[in-house]
Coordinates of C-alpha atoms and ligand atoms in Angstrom, one line a residue:
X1 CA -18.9 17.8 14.6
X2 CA -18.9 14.7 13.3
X3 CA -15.8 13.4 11.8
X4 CA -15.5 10.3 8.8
X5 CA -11.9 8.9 8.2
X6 CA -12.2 7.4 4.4
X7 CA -8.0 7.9 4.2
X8 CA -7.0 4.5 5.4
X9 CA -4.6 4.0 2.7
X10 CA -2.9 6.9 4.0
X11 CA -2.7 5.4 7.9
X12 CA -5.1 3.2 9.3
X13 CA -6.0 4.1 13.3
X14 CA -4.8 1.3 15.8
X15 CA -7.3 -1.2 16.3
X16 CA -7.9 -1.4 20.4
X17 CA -6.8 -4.6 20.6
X18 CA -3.1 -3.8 19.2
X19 CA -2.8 -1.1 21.4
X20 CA -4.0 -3.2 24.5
X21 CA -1.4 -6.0 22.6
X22 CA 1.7 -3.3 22.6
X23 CA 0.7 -1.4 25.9
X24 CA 2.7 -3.8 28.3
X25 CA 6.0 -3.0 26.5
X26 CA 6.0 0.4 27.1
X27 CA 6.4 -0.2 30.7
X28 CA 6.1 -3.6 32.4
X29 CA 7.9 -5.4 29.9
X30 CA 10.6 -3.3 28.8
X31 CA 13.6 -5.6 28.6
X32 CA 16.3 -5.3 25.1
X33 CA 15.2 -8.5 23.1
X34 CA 19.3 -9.3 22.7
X35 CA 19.4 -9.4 26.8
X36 CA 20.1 -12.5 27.9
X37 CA 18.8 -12.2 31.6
X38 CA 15.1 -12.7 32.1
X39 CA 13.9 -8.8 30.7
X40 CA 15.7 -9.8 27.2
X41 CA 14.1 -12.8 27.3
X42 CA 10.7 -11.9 27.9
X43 CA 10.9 -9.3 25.2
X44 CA 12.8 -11.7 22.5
X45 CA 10.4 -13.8 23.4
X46 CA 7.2 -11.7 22.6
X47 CA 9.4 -10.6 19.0
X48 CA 9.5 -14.0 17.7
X49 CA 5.7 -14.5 18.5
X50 CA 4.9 -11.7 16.2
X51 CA 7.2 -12.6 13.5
X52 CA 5.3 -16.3 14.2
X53 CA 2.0 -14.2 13.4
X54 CA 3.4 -12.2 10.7
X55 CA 4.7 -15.6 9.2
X56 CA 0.9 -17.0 9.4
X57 CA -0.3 -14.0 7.3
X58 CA 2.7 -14.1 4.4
X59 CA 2.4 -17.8 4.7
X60 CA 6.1 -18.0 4.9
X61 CA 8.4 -19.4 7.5
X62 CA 9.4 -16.9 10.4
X63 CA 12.9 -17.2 10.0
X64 CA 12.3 -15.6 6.7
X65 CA 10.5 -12.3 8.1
X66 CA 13.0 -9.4 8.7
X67 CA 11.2 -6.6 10.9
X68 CA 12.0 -2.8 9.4
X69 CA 10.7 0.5 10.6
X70 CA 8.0 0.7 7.9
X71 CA 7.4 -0.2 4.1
X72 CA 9.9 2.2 2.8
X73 CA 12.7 0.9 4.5
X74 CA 11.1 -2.9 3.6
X75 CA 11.6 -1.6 -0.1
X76 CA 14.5 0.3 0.2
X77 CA 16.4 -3.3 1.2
X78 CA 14.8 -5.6 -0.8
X79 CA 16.1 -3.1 -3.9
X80 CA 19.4 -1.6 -2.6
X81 CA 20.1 -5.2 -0.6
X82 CA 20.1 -6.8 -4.2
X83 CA 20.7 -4.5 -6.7
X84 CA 24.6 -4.1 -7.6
X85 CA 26.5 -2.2 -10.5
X86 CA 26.5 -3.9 -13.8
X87 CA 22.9 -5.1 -13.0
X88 CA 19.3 -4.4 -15.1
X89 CA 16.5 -3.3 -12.6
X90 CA 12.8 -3.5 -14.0
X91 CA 9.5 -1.6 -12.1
X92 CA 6.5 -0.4 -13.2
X93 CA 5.7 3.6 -13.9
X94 CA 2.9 3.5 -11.0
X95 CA 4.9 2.3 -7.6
X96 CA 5.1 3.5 -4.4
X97 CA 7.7 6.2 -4.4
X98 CA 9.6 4.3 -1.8
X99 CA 10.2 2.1 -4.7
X100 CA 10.0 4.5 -7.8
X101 CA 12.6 6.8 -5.5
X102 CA 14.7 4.1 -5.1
X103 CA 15.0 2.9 -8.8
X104 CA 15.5 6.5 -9.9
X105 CA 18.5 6.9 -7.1
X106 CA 19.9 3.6 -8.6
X107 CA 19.7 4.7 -12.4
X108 CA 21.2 7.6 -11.2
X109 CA 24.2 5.9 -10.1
X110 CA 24.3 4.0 -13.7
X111 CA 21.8 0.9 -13.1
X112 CA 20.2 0.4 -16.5
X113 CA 16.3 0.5 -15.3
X114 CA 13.5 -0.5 -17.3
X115 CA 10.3 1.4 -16.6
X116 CA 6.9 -0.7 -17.5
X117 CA 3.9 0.7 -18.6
X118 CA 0.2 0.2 -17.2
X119 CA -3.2 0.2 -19.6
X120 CA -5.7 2.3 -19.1
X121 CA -7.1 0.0 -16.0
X122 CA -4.0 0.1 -14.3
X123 CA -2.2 -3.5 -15.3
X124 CA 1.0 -4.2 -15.8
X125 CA 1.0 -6.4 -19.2
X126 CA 3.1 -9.8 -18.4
X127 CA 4.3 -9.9 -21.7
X128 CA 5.7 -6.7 -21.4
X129 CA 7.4 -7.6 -18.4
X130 CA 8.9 -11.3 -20.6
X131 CA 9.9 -8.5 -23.4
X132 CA 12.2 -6.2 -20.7
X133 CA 13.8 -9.2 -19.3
X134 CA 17.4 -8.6 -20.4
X135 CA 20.5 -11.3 -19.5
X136 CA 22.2 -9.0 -16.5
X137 CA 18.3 -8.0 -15.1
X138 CA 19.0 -8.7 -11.4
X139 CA 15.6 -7.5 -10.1
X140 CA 12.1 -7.2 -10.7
X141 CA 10.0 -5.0 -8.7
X142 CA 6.2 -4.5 -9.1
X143 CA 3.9 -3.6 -6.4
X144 CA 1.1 -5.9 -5.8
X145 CA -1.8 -3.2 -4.8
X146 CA -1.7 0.4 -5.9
X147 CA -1.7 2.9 -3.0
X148 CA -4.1 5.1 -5.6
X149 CA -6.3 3.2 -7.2
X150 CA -5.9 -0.4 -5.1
X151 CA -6.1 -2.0 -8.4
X152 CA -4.1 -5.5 -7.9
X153 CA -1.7 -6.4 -10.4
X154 CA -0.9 -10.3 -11.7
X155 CA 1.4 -10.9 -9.0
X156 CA 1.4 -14.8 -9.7
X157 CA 2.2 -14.2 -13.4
X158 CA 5.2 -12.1 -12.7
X159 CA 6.6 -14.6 -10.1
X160 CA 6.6 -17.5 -12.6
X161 CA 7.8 -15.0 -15.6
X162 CA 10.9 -14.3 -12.9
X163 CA 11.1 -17.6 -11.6
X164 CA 11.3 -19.3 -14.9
X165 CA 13.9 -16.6 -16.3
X166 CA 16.5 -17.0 -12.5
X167 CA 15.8 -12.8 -11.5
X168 CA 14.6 -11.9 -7.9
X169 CA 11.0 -10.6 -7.6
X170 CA 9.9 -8.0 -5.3
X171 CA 6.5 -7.0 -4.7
X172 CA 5.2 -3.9 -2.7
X173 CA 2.3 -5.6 -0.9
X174 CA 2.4 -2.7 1.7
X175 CA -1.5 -1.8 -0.2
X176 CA -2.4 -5.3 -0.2
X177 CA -1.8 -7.5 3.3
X178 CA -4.5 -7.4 5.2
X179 CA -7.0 -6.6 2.4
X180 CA -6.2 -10.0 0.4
X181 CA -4.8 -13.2 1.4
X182 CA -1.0 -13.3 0.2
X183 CA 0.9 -16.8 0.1
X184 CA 4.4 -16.0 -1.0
X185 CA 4.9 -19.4 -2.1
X186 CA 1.8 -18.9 -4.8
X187 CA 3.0 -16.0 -5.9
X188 CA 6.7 -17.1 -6.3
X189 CA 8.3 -14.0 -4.6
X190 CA 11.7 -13.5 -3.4
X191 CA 11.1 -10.2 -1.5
X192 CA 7.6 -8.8 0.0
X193 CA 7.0 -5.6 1.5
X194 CA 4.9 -5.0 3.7
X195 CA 4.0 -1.9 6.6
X196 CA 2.9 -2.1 10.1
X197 CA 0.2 1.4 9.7
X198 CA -1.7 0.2 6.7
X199 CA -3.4 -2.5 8.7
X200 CA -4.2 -1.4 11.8
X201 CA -0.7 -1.5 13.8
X202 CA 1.0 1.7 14.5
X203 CA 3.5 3.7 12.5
X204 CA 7.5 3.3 12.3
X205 CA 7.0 -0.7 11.9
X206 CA 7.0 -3.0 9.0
X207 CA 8.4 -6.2 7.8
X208 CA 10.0 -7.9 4.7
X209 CA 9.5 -11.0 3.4
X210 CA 13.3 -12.9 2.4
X211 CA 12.9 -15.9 0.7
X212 CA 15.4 -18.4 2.6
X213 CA 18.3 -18.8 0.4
X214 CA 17.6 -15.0 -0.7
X215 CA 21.4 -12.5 0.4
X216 CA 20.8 -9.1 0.8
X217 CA 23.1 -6.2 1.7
X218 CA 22.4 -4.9 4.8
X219 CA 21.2 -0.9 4.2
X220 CA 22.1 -0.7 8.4
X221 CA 25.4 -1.8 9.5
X222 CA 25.7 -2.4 13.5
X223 CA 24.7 -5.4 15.6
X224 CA 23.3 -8.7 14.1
X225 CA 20.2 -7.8 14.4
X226 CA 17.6 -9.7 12.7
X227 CA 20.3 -12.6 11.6
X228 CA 22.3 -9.4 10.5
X229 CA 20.0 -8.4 7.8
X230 CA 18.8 -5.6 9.8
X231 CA 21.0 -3.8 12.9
X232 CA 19.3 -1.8 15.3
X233 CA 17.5 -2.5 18.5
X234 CA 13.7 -4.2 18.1
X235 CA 11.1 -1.6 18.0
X236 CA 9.4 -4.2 20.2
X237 CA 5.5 -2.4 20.4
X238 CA 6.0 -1.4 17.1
X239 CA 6.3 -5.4 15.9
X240 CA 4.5 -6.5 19.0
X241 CA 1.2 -4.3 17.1
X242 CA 2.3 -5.6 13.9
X243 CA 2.4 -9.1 15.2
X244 CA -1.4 -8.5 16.9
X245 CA -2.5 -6.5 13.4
X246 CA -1.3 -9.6 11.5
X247 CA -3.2 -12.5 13.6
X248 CA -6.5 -10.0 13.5
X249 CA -5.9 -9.9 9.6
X250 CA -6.0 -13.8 9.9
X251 CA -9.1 -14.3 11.3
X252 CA -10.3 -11.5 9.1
X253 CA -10.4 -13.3 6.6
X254 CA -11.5 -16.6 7.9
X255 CA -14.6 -14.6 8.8
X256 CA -15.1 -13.3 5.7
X257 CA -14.7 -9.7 6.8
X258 CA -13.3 -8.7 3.8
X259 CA -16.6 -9.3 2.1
X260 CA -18.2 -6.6 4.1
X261 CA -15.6 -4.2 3.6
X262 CA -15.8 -5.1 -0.3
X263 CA -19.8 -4.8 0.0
X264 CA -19.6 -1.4 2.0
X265 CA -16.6 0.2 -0.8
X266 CA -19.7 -0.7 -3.3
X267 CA -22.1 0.9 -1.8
X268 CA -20.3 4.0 -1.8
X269 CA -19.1 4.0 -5.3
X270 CA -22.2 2.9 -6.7
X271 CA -24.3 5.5 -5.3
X272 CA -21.7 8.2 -5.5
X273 CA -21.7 7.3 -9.4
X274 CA -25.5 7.1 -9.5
X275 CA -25.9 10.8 -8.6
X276 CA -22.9 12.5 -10.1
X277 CA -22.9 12.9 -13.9
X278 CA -19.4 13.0 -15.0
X279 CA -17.9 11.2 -12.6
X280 CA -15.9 7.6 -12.7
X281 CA -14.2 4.8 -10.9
X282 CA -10.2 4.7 -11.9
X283 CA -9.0 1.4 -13.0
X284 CA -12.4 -0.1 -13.2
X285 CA -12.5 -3.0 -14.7
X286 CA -9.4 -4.2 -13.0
X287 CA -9.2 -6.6 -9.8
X288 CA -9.1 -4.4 -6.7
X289 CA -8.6 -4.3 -3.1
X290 CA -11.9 -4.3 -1.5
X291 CA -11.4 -1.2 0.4
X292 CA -10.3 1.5 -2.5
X293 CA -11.9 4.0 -4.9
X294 CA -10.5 6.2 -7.0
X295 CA -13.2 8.3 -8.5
X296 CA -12.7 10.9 -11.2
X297 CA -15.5 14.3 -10.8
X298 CA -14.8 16.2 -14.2
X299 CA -14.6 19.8 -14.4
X300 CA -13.5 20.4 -10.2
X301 CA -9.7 20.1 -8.6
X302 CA -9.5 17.3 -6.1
X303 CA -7.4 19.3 -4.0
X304 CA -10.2 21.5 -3.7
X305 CA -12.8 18.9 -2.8
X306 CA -10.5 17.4 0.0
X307 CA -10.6 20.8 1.8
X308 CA -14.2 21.0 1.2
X309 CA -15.1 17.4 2.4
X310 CA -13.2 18.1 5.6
X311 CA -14.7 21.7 6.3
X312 CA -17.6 19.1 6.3
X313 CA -16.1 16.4 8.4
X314 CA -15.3 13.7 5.8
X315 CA -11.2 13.1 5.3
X316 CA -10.2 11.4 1.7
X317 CA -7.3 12.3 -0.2
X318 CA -5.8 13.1 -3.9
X319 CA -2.7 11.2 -5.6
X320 CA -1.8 14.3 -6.5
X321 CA 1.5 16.1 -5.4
X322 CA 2.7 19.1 -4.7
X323 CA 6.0 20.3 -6.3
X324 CA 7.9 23.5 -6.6
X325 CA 3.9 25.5 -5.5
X326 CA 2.3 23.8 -8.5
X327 CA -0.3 20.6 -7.9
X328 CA 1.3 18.0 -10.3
X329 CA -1.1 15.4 -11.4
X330 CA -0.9 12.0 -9.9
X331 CA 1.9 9.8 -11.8
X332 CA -0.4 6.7 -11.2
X333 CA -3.3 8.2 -13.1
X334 CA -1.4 9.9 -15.8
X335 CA 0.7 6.5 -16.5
X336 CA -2.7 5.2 -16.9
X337 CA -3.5 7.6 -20.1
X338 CA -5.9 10.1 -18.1
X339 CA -5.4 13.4 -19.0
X340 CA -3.7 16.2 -16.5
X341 CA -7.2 17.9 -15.9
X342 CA -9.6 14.1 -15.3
X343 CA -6.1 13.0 -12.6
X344 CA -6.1 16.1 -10.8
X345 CA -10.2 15.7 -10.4
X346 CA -9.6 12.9 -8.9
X347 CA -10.1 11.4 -4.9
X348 CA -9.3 8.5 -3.1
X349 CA -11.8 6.8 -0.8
X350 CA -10.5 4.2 1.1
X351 CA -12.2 2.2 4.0
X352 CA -10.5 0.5 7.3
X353 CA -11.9 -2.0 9.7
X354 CA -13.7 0.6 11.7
X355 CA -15.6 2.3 9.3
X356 CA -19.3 1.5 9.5
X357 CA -22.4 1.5 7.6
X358 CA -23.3 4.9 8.8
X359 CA -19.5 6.4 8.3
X360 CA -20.6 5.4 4.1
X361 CA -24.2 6.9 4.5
X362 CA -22.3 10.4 5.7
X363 CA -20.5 10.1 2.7
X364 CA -22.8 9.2 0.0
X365 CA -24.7 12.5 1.3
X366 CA -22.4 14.6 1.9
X367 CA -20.1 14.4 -1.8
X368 CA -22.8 14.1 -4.6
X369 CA -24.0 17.4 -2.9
X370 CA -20.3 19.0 -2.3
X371 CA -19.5 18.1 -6.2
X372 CA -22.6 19.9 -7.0
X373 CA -21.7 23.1 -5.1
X374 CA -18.2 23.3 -6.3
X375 CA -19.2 22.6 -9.8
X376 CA -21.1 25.9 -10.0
X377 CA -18.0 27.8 -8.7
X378 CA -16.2 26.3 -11.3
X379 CA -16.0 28.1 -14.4
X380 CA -14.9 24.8 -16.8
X381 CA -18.4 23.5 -16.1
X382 CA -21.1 23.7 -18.3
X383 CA -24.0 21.9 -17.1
X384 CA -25.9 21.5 -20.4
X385 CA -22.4 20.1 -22.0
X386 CA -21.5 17.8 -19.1
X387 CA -22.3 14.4 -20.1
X388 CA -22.2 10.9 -18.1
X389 CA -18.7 9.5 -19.0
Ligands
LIG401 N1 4.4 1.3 -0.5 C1 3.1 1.7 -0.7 C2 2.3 1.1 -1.8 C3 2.5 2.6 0.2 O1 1.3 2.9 0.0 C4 3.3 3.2 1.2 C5 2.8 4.2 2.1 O2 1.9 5.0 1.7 C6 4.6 2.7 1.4 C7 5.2 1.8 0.5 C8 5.5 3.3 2.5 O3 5.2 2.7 3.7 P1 5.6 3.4 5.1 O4 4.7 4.6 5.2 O5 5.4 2.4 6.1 O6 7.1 3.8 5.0

């Protein structure tokens, strides 16, 4: 049976040439990177070349690229590292729970948090983020890609709103690197978060961006890891993958690959919209990463069209959660005013580097006529009411 992955926001598969990248350090090369005799060495030596490549894609300077175990640990210490009783902590209603988890365990604790909304596209409003500022806010955190709906917020704008007013920004770009080009210094970051599975690399491996200059609080106490900001052994695959992942990204985008990817994520939205009525693109109308869509098909659960898609072969996914038994509507699409019924019909389609022409002509068959099927089971469908919205 044929099998289409369009679930790349979820994990991306490694790309052969990480794996062939990370396969010598397995075995060959297996040395601690804080050795000092020649098997340390080797290893420290192959760390610091992927923080080098890393560096190139954040266009930041290596010595300011900490290596974690993923983008929720990259978030956990850019908040927790900074964040300190007495302080004001702003984020948006649609992050990553890494982050939203994070805040909420800090409120809990007596952080005053500030909680800012998105429109209906899916944008954070810079004004609203000016109007929260408050004198003790020590953090800002706003993601720069949304795992959901890959809408990209105005990154830039909040850097120079935080710069100008002295607080620490942090974005979430784990959605975003590899998909856009990010330059730290543009954006006017502090913090950056970014995650080793999203872009090809393998799981358990991530990095954060630390503006020089920038003290955190270490969240792991032990060695000096990482010029102490992070103890533990180097996962040194894991970041010798990321490293690889990162340099591929690079040249990515000097090739323009990201235009394909952009023109393929069209093609399937366009055509999935041409032949299902009551159906629609979530946060259209805002930028986006080239490789996301969020599309709404009124009147059918998504849960029940990701089990039906991968009877079929095709994998996608919902935002939504489930709590306590019951499917809770995705928080992303119901911060951005759609109502519980249009966020639970809701999927996510989202493309990697090895999806081809023909993975989108599988789906572009296979989910008008799906829709269909699952409409008539579904007894809040009407035909002769349903309308093009
Ligand atoms: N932030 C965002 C926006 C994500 O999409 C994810 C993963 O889905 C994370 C953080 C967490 O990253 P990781 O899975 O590497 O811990």
């Amino acid at each position: 049976m044929r099998r289409v992955y369009l679930d790349n926001n979820a994990t991306t598969p490694v790309l052969p040439e990480v794996l062939a990248a990370m396969h010598p350090y397995f075995g060959e090369h297996f040395g601690n990177a804080s050795s000092i005799h020649h098997h340390g060495q080797d290893t420290r030596a192959a760390v610091e070349r992927a923080r080098d490549s890393v560096a190139t894609l954040l266009a930041c300077r290596p010595a300011e690229v900490v290596f974690t175990s993923g983008g929720t640990e990259a978030d956990n210490l850019a908040i927790f590292g900074l964040v300190q009783s007495g302080d004001h902590l702003i984020t948006s209603a649609i992050e990553h729970h890494a982050v939203l988890n994070s805040c909420k365990h800090l409120e809990e604790k007596g952080i005053e948090l500030t909680y800012l909304p998105v429109d209906g596209r899916g944008l954070v409003d810079p004004d609203d983020l000016r109007r929260a500022l408050r004198s003790n806010t020590k953090l800002v955190t706003i993601m720069m890609a949304n795992n959901e709906t890959g809408v990209l917020q105005p990154v830039t704008e909040f850097g120079k709103i935080c710069t100008d007013a002295d607080v620490y920004f942090h974005t979430d770009a784990v959605q975003a690197a590899s998909k856009v080009p990010i330059r730290v210094k543009d954006i006017g970051c502090d913090l950056l978060s970014i995650s080793g599975h999203k872009l090809h690399a393998p799981q358990g491996v991530g990095a954060l961006y630390v503006r020089k200059g920038t003290t955190l609080e270490p969240l792991l106490f032990g060695g000096r890891h990482e010029r102490s900001r992070r103890a533990g052994t180097e996962n040194v695959p894991g970041i010798v993958g990321l490293g690889k992942a990162a340099e591929l990204a690079v040249t990515a985008f000097a090739n323009g690959d990201d235009r394909e990817r952009t023109a393929l994520r069209d093609r399937l939205e366009t055509t999935i919209l041409e032949s299902v009525e009551s159906a629609g693109v979530n946060g259209e109308g805002a930028p986006r990463v080239p490789n996301t869509s969020n599309i709404y098909f009124d009147y059918i659960e998504g849960e029940a069209m990701v089990i039906t898609f991968d009877l079929k072969g095709l994998a996608v996914s919902t935002g939504a959660a489930c709590s306590s038994g019951a499917i809770e509507p995705s928080h992303v699409l119901t911060a951005m005013g759609l109502p519980g019924d249009r966020a639970r019909a809701s999927i996510r389609f989202s493309l990697g580097k090895q999806n081809t022409d023909e993975d989108v002509d599988f789906a572009i068959q296979l989910v008008p006529k799906m829709v269909a099927r699952l409409r008539e089971l579904s007894p809040l469908y009407n035909k002769s009411t349903a309308v093009n919205s």
